[in-house]
Coordinates of C-alpha atoms and ligand atoms in Angstrom, one line a residue:
M1 CA -14.4 12.3 19.0
L2 CA -14.3 14.9 16.6
S3 CA -14.1 13.1 13.4
T4 CA -13.0 13.9 9.1
L5 CA -13.9 12.3 6.1
I6 CA -13.7 13.2 2.7
Y7 CA -14.5 11.2 -0.6
R8 CA -14.9 11.9 -3.8
S9 CA -17.2 10.5 -6.5
R10 CA -18.8 10.5 -10.0
L11 CA -22.2 11.3 -10.9
T12 CA -24.4 8.3 -12.4
A13 CA -26.2 9.2 -16.5
G14 CA -29.2 8.1 -14.3
F15 CA -29.5 12.2 -12.3
S16 CA -29.9 14.8 -13.7
P17 CA -28.2 18.0 -11.4
E18 CA -31.6 19.5 -11.6
H19 CA -32.2 17.7 -8.3
L20 CA -29.7 18.1 -6.6
P21 CA -31.0 21.0 -4.7
L22 CA -33.5 18.8 -2.9
L23 CA -31.1 16.2 -2.6
V24 CA -29.1 18.6 0.0
S25 CA -32.0 19.8 1.7
K26 CA -32.2 16.3 2.7
S27 CA -29.0 15.9 3.5
Q28 CA -29.3 18.9 5.7
Q29 CA -32.1 18.4 7.8
K30 CA -30.3 15.1 8.3
N31 CA -27.2 15.8 9.0
E32 CA -27.8 18.7 11.2
N33 CA -30.0 16.1 13.3
S34 CA -27.0 13.6 13.7
Q35 CA -25.1 16.0 14.7
V36 CA -22.6 15.7 10.6
T37 CA -21.2 19.4 8.9
G38 CA -19.6 19.4 6.1
V39 CA -19.5 21.0 2.5
L40 CA -21.1 18.7 -0.8
L41 CA -18.7 20.4 -4.5
F42 CA -19.5 19.6 -7.5
D43 CA -17.7 20.0 -11.2
G44 CA -21.0 19.2 -13.1
T45 CA -19.3 15.6 -13.6
H46 CA -18.0 14.8 -10.3
F47 CA -18.8 16.0 -6.6
L48 CA -15.9 16.3 -3.3
Q49 CA -17.4 15.9 0.0
V50 CA -16.3 16.8 3.8
L51 CA -18.4 15.5 6.1
E52 CA -17.5 15.5 9.8
G53 CA -18.8 15.5 12.9
P54 CA -18.8 12.7 16.0
L55 CA -16.7 9.1 14.7
E56 CA -19.9 7.1 14.8
S57 CA -22.6 9.3 13.0
V58 CA -19.8 9.7 10.2
N59 CA -18.8 6.3 9.7
W60 CA -22.4 6.0 9.3
L61 CA -23.9 8.3 7.3
Y62 CA -20.9 7.1 4.7
S63 CA -21.6 3.7 4.6
I64 CA -25.1 5.1 3.6
I65 CA -23.4 7.4 0.7
C66 CA -22.1 4.9 -0.8
N67 CA -25.2 2.8 -1.6
D68 CA -26.9 5.4 -2.9
P69 CA -27.3 5.1 -6.8
R70 CA -27.1 8.9 -7.8
H71 CA -23.1 8.8 -8.1
D72 CA -20.9 5.9 -8.1
S73 CA -17.3 5.6 -8.1
V74 CA -17.2 6.5 -4.9
V75 CA -13.0 6.6 -2.9
E76 CA -12.0 7.5 0.5
L77 CA -9.9 10.6 0.2
M78 CA -8.6 10.8 3.8
R79 CA -10.1 10.1 7.2
D80 CA -8.4 12.3 10.2
Y81 CA -9.3 13.6 14.0
A82 CA -9.3 17.8 14.4
P83 CA -9.6 20.7 17.8
R84 CA -12.8 22.6 16.7
R85 CA -15.7 22.2 13.6
R86 CA -14.2 23.5 10.4
F87 CA -18.0 24.1 9.0
N88 CA -19.2 25.4 12.8
N89 CA -23.1 24.2 12.2
L90 CA -23.2 23.8 8.8
G91 CA -25.5 20.8 8.2
M92 CA -24.2 21.0 4.7
E93 CA -23.3 23.3 2.0
L94 CA -23.3 22.8 -1.8
I95 CA -20.9 24.6 -3.8
D96 CA -21.8 24.5 -7.5
L97 CA -18.6 25.0 -9.5
R98 CA -20.2 25.7 -12.6
K99 CA -22.1 28.7 -11.1
A100 CA -20.2 30.1 -7.6
E101 CA -17.2 32.8 -7.9
Q102 CA -14.1 30.4 -7.6
S103 CA -11.6 32.9 -5.2
A104 CA -15.2 34.3 -3.5
I105 CA -15.4 30.3 -1.5
F106 CA -12.2 30.9 -0.1
Q107 CA -13.7 34.1 1.7
S108 CA -17.1 32.6 2.3
P109 CA -18.0 33.0 5.9
M110 CA -18.3 28.7 6.0
I111 CA -14.1 28.5 5.9
P112 CA -13.6 30.0 9.6
R113 CA -10.5 31.7 10.4
S114 CA -7.5 31.1 12.7
R115 CA -4.1 32.8 12.9
F116 CA -3.3 29.3 11.3
F117 CA -5.7 28.9 8.8
D118 CA -3.4 31.2 6.8
L119 CA -0.7 29.9 7.7
S120 CA -1.1 27.3 6.5
G121 CA -2.7 26.5 3.6
E122 CA -1.0 23.2 4.9
D123 CA -4.6 21.8 5.8
R124 CA -5.4 18.3 4.0
V125 CA -9.2 19.6 4.8
Y126 CA -9.0 22.3 2.6
K127 CA -5.8 21.1 0.1
F128 CA -7.9 18.8 -1.0
I129 CA -10.9 21.5 -1.9
K130 CA -8.3 23.6 -4.0
S131 CA -6.9 20.9 -5.4
F132 CA -10.6 19.1 -6.6
M133 CA -11.6 23.0 -7.9
A134 CA -8.6 23.4 -10.0
G135 CA -8.8 19.5 -11.1
D136 CA -5.4 19.5 -10.2
W137 CA -6.1 15.9 -9.5
K138 CA -6.6 14.8 -12.7
T139 CA -3.4 15.8 -14.7
Q140 CA -0.1 15.2 -13.8
F141 CA 2.3 18.6 -13.4
T142 CA 6.3 18.6 -14.5
H143 CA 8.2 20.9 -15.5
R144 CA 12.7 20.9 -15.8
T145 CA 15.9 21.7 -13.4
E146 CA 19.2 21.9 -14.3
P147 CA 22.1 22.3 -12.5
E148 CA 24.1 24.0 -13.7
D149 CA 21.3 27.0 -14.0
W150 CA 21.8 27.5 -10.4
T151 CA 24.5 29.5 -7.5
F152 CA 23.7 29.6 -4.0
T153 CA 22.8 32.4 -1.6
P154 CA 24.0 31.7 2.3
D155 CA 20.8 34.1 3.6
N156 CA 20.0 34.7 7.2
R157 CA 17.2 37.2 6.7
A158 CA 14.5 34.5 9.2
F159 CA 16.0 34.8 12.0
G160 CA 19.5 36.6 11.5
A161 CA 23.1 34.9 13.2
V162 CA 21.2 33.5 16.7
S163 CA 23.0 32.1 19.0
V164 CA 21.1 30.9 22.4
P165 CA 23.2 30.4 26.2
L166 CA 22.7 27.0 27.6
S167 CA 20.4 27.1 31.1
V168 CA 21.8 26.3 33.7
G169 CA 21.5 22.5 34.5
Q170 CA 20.6 21.5 31.1
P171 CA 20.2 18.2 30.2
C172 CA 20.1 18.0 26.2
Q173 CA 20.7 20.9 23.5
F174 CA 19.1 21.3 20.3
A175 CA 20.4 22.2 17.2
F176 CA 17.8 23.6 14.2
Q177 CA 17.7 22.2 10.6
P178 CA 15.7 24.1 9.0
I179 CA 13.3 22.7 5.6
I180 CA 13.0 24.9 3.0
E181 CA 11.0 25.0 -0.2
P182 CA 14.3 26.7 -2.7
L183 CA 11.7 27.8 -4.9
K184 CA 9.7 29.4 -3.0
G185 CA 12.5 31.1 -1.0
K186 CA 11.0 29.6 2.3
I187 CA 11.2 27.8 5.6
S188 CA 8.4 25.4 5.4
S189 CA 9.7 24.7 9.4
L190 CA 12.6 24.3 11.5
E191 CA 14.0 20.9 12.8
A192 CA 15.1 20.4 16.1
L193 CA 17.9 17.3 16.4
I194 CA 19.0 16.5 20.1
R195 CA 22.2 17.1 21.0
S196 CA 23.6 15.3 24.5
P197 CA 25.0 18.2 27.5
S198 CA 28.5 18.4 25.3
G199 CA 26.7 19.0 21.7
G200 CA 27.4 15.0 21.3
S201 CA 24.9 12.8 19.2
P202 CA 21.5 11.6 19.7
Q203 CA 22.7 8.5 20.6
E204 CA 26.1 10.1 22.5
Y205 CA 22.2 11.6 24.7
F206 CA 20.2 8.6 25.3
G207 CA 23.2 5.8 25.7
A208 CA 24.0 7.9 29.0
I209 CA 20.4 6.6 29.9
P210 CA 18.8 3.8 32.0
P211 CA 16.4 1.8 29.5
N212 CA 13.7 2.4 32.4
K213 CA 14.2 5.7 32.0
L214 CA 14.2 5.8 28.3
H215 CA 10.5 7.5 27.2
E216 CA 10.0 9.8 30.0
A217 CA 13.7 11.6 28.9
D218 CA 13.2 11.2 25.3
L219 CA 9.3 12.8 26.2
Y220 CA 10.6 15.9 28.5
S221 CA 13.6 16.8 26.9
K222 CA 11.6 18.5 24.2
A223 CA 10.7 21.4 26.4
W224 CA 14.1 22.4 25.8
A225 CA 13.6 21.7 22.2
F226 CA 10.7 24.6 22.9
A227 CA 12.5 27.1 24.9
L228 CA 14.8 27.1 22.4
A229 CA 12.5 27.5 19.5
N230 CA 11.3 30.4 21.9
K231 CA 14.4 32.6 22.8
I232 CA 15.6 32.2 19.4
G233 CA 12.4 33.8 18.5
I234 CA 10.9 31.5 15.7
G235 CA 7.3 33.1 15.7
E236 CA 4.6 31.5 13.5
H237 CA 7.8 29.0 11.6
K238 CA 6.8 25.5 12.1
I239 CA 8.8 24.2 14.6
S240 CA 9.4 20.2 14.1
I241 CA 10.6 17.8 16.4
N242 CA 11.4 14.1 17.0
L243 CA 9.2 11.6 19.5
L244 CA 9.6 7.0 19.7
P245 CA 6.4 6.8 19.6
M246 CA 6.1 4.7 22.5
S247 CA 7.1 7.5 24.3
L248 CA 3.6 8.9 23.8
V249 CA 2.0 5.4 24.8
M250 CA 4.2 5.0 28.4
V251 CA 4.4 8.1 30.6
P252 CA 0.8 8.8 31.9
N253 CA -0.5 11.6 30.1
A254 CA 2.1 12.6 27.3
V255 CA 0.4 14.4 25.5
N256 CA -1.0 17.2 27.3
I257 CA 3.1 16.9 28.7
L258 CA 3.4 18.0 25.8
L259 CA 1.0 20.1 24.8
E260 CA 1.6 22.0 28.6
Q261 CA 5.2 22.8 27.0
I262 CA 4.1 24.1 24.2
A263 CA 2.5 26.4 25.5
Q264 CA 4.7 27.7 28.1
N265 CA 6.8 28.2 25.8
G266 CA 4.4 30.5 23.4
L267 CA 3.8 28.4 21.1
V268 CA 0.4 26.4 19.6
P269 CA 0.2 22.9 18.7
E270 CA -1.0 24.1 14.7
Q271 CA 3.4 25.4 14.6
V272 CA 4.2 21.9 16.3
I273 CA 4.8 18.7 14.1
V274 CA 6.2 14.9 15.8
E275 CA 8.5 12.8 13.6
V276 CA 8.0 9.8 13.6
T277 CA 9.9 6.6 12.2
E278 CA 8.3 3.4 10.6
D279 CA 9.6 1.2 12.9
E280 CA 8.8 2.2 15.6
V281 CA 5.0 3.0 14.7
I282 CA 4.6 -0.3 12.9
S283 CA 6.0 -2.2 15.5
R284 CA 2.9 -1.1 18.3
F285 CA 1.3 0.0 16.1
D286 CA -2.2 -0.2 18.0
A287 CA -1.5 1.9 21.2
F288 CA 0.2 4.3 18.8
Q289 CA -2.8 4.7 17.2
I290 CA -4.6 6.1 20.2
A291 CA -1.7 8.6 20.9
V292 CA -2.0 9.7 16.4
R293 CA -5.3 10.5 17.4
E294 CA -4.4 11.9 20.6
L295 CA -1.6 14.2 18.8
R296 CA -4.7 15.3 16.3
S297 CA -7.5 16.4 18.4
A298 CA -5.0 17.9 19.5
G299 CA -4.0 19.8 16.4
I300 CA -0.3 19.0 16.4
G301 CA 1.0 17.8 13.0
L302 CA 2.1 14.3 11.9
A303 CA 5.5 13.2 9.8
I304 CA 7.0 9.6 9.0
D305 CA 10.8 10.4 9.0
D306 CA 12.9 8.5 7.4
F307 CA 10.5 6.8 5.3
G308 CA 12.0 4.2 3.5
S309 CA 14.9 3.2 5.0
G310 CA 13.0 0.6 7.4
F311 CA 10.6 -2.7 6.6
A312 CA 6.8 -1.2 6.6
G313 CA 7.8 0.7 3.4
L314 CA 4.2 2.2 1.5
S315 CA 2.0 -0.6 2.7
L316 CA 2.3 2.2 5.8
L317 CA -0.4 3.9 4.7
T318 CA -2.6 1.5 4.3
R319 CA -3.3 2.1 8.5
F320 CA -2.1 5.5 8.4
Q321 CA -1.8 9.1 6.7
P322 CA 0.3 11.7 8.2
D323 CA 0.5 15.4 7.2
K324 CA 4.1 15.1 5.9
L325 CA 6.7 12.0 5.1
K326 CA 11.0 12.4 5.0
I327 CA 12.3 10.0 1.9
D328 CA 15.2 9.2 3.9
R329 CA 19.0 9.8 2.4
S330 CA 19.6 6.6 1.4
I331 CA 16.9 6.5 -1.3
V332 CA 18.1 10.4 -2.0
S333 CA 21.9 9.6 -2.1
D334 CA 22.2 9.8 -5.6
I335 CA 18.6 9.4 -7.0
H336 CA 19.9 11.5 -10.4
I337 CA 21.6 8.1 -11.4
H338 CA 20.2 5.1 -10.3
G339 CA 16.4 4.6 -11.2
P340 CA 15.4 2.6 -8.7
K341 CA 14.6 4.8 -6.8
Q342 CA 14.0 7.2 -9.1
A343 CA 11.4 5.0 -9.6
I344 CA 10.0 4.5 -6.3
V345 CA 10.2 8.2 -5.8
H346 CA 7.9 7.8 -8.5
A347 CA 5.4 5.3 -6.0
I348 CA 6.1 7.4 -3.3
L349 CA 4.3 11.2 -4.9
N350 CA 2.0 9.4 -6.5
C351 CA 1.4 7.7 -3.8
C352 CA 1.6 11.0 -1.2
A353 CA 0.0 13.4 -4.6
A354 CA -3.5 11.1 -4.3
L355 CA -3.8 11.2 0.2
E356 CA -2.3 15.4 0.2
I357 CA 0.6 14.4 2.0
S358 CA 2.9 16.5 1.7
V359 CA 6.6 15.0 1.1
V360 CA 10.5 15.8 1.8
A361 CA 13.3 14.5 1.0
E362 CA 16.4 14.6 3.7
G363 CA 20.1 14.2 3.9
V364 CA 20.3 16.2 0.1
E365 CA 24.0 17.1 -0.2
K366 CA 24.0 17.9 -4.0
V367 CA 22.9 20.1 -6.5
E368 CA 21.7 17.0 -8.9
E369 CA 20.5 15.8 -6.6
W370 CA 17.7 18.5 -5.7
C371 CA 17.7 18.8 -9.7
W372 CA 16.1 15.8 -9.7
L373 CA 14.0 15.7 -7.1
E374 CA 12.7 18.9 -7.6
A375 CA 12.1 17.9 -11.0
A376 CA 10.0 15.5 -10.8
G377 CA 7.9 17.6 -7.6
V378 CA 9.6 17.1 -4.7
Q379 CA 9.4 20.7 -2.9
R380 CA 10.9 20.5 0.4
F381 CA 13.1 19.8 1.0
Q382 CA 16.8 19.3 4.1
G383 CA 20.5 18.6 4.0
F384 CA 23.7 20.2 3.7
L385 CA 23.3 21.6 0.4
F386 CA 21.0 24.1 1.9
A387 CA 21.9 24.4 5.9
R388 CA 23.0 22.7 8.1
P389 CA 22.3 22.0 11.7
V390 CA 23.5 25.0 14.3
L391 CA 23.6 23.8 17.9
N392 CA 21.2 26.0 19.8
G393 CA 20.8 28.5 17.0
V394 CA 19.3 29.0 13.5
P395 CA 22.0 28.5 10.4
D396 CA 22.0 30.3 7.3
V397 CA 20.1 29.4 4.3
S398 CA 21.5 28.6 1.2
W399 CA 19.1 29.8 -1.4
P400 CA 19.2 27.9 -4.4
Q401 CA 19.4 31.3 -7.2
R402 CA 18.7 31.3 -11.2
R403 CA 22.3 31.8 -13.4
V404 CA 21.8 34.6 -16.4
Ligands
FMN501 C1 -23.3 13.1 -3.1 C2 -23.8 12.6 -2.1 C3 -24.2 13.1 -1.0 C4 -25.3 12.9 0.1 N1 -24.7 13.6 1.1 C5 -26.4 13.5 1.9 C6 -25.4 13.5 3.4 O1 -24.7 14.9 3.6 N2 -26.8 13.3 4.2 C7 -27.4 12.5 4.1 O2 -28.2 12.7 5.1 N3 -27.4 11.6 2.9 C8 -26.9 12.8 1.7 N4 -27.1 11.8 0.6 C9 -28.1 10.5 0.9 C10 -27.8 9.7 1.0 O3 -26.6 8.8 0.5 C11 -28.9 8.8 1.4 O4 -29.6 8.9 0.0 C12 -30.0 10.1 2.2 O5 -29.8 9.8 3.5 C13 -31.7 8.8 2.4 O6 -32.0 9.9 3.2 P1 -33.9 9.5 3.4 O7 -33.7 7.9 3.8 O8 -34.5 10.1 4.6 O9 -34.7 9.4 2.0 C14 -25.7 12.2 -0.6 C15 -25.9 11.6 -1.3 C16 -25.5 11.9 -2.7 C17 -25.2 10.8 -4.2

């Protein structure tokens, strides 16, 4: 299994950067021998290194590097699994940011191009590299957004007023609700929310299913979400689906089934995000961990849903780091007047920034909530303020516009 590890560290006073080329040429050879590839960035005082390769080799190498006296303050930033190498056949490449033309780095042939690399900019490895280059991790950015400065204009430019007819025998339906980046005017992804055959709530849909068929029904229902996405023509937009984590564990071959559903509907794994809730994850963590590796290896994204509504809390992130974390509506609601909620969101934002996890605020209904969250640093939002879910279709989005 291909694993990725990123760490940051600081050059020790006794080691001169002049000796780096020698360190690198030795490392290149050793890394190639153990099938490790990667990149080492150096900004004059700090290093950021990405190591990718077989899990055991990466762990072994990292344990040696950690004890190297030529650097200290080694901080592990990310461990993940990937469907393919990002650095192809490079045992190790040194990028000395004091000398390199920064804009040229991402055009370098060492950065593999794929359809979804361009779409993303959301890949956590590239985000770590970019923010290291920009020095973002050294400072915090704040700006102000006032409620009275904004008006909201509905717009359906992304999809038009689509509504898709039901298929014969369809066991469930889906409503799409966009997650947006309001100030960029960008749709981040479309969440597919399950509805019963008559359009009723998820509880109504799942309530009619015998308990021993629950996980199968959950997994197989996703085919209808992907089919709807296909009919609507979501193009390169991302789609988020909710899954009971145990559906990935209990249904044999679950990840492959999911991958088939995705392919059959003309989508690719990299545009799919699986959302799971914190309580469901924590209750059977070891079993879920295996499913996570398979999902990540296939290229599928992961989000924690309803964060803050359950019992796991931030400590969940010591065991598992998703691409996205969705702050529960119970924390978002009235946040502009509630000190404890604000403190919690600051902590979540600090923690997620350090781990390059994107944060989404869900259940946003008031302009004031959005303004407070936007000023605190949240960039992605979901809620009635911007768009209500639409059954078998995609709603207009009410984009905020600054009054002149
Ligand atoms: C910032 C930094 C990055 C390093 N990266 C690697 C690496 O990718 N591969 C490697 O074999 N050694 C790397 N090293 C060196 C190892 O810590 C260790 O010194 C080396 O593997 C020992 O090899 P040797 O016993 O063959 O001399 C790095 C050292 C530093 C300070």
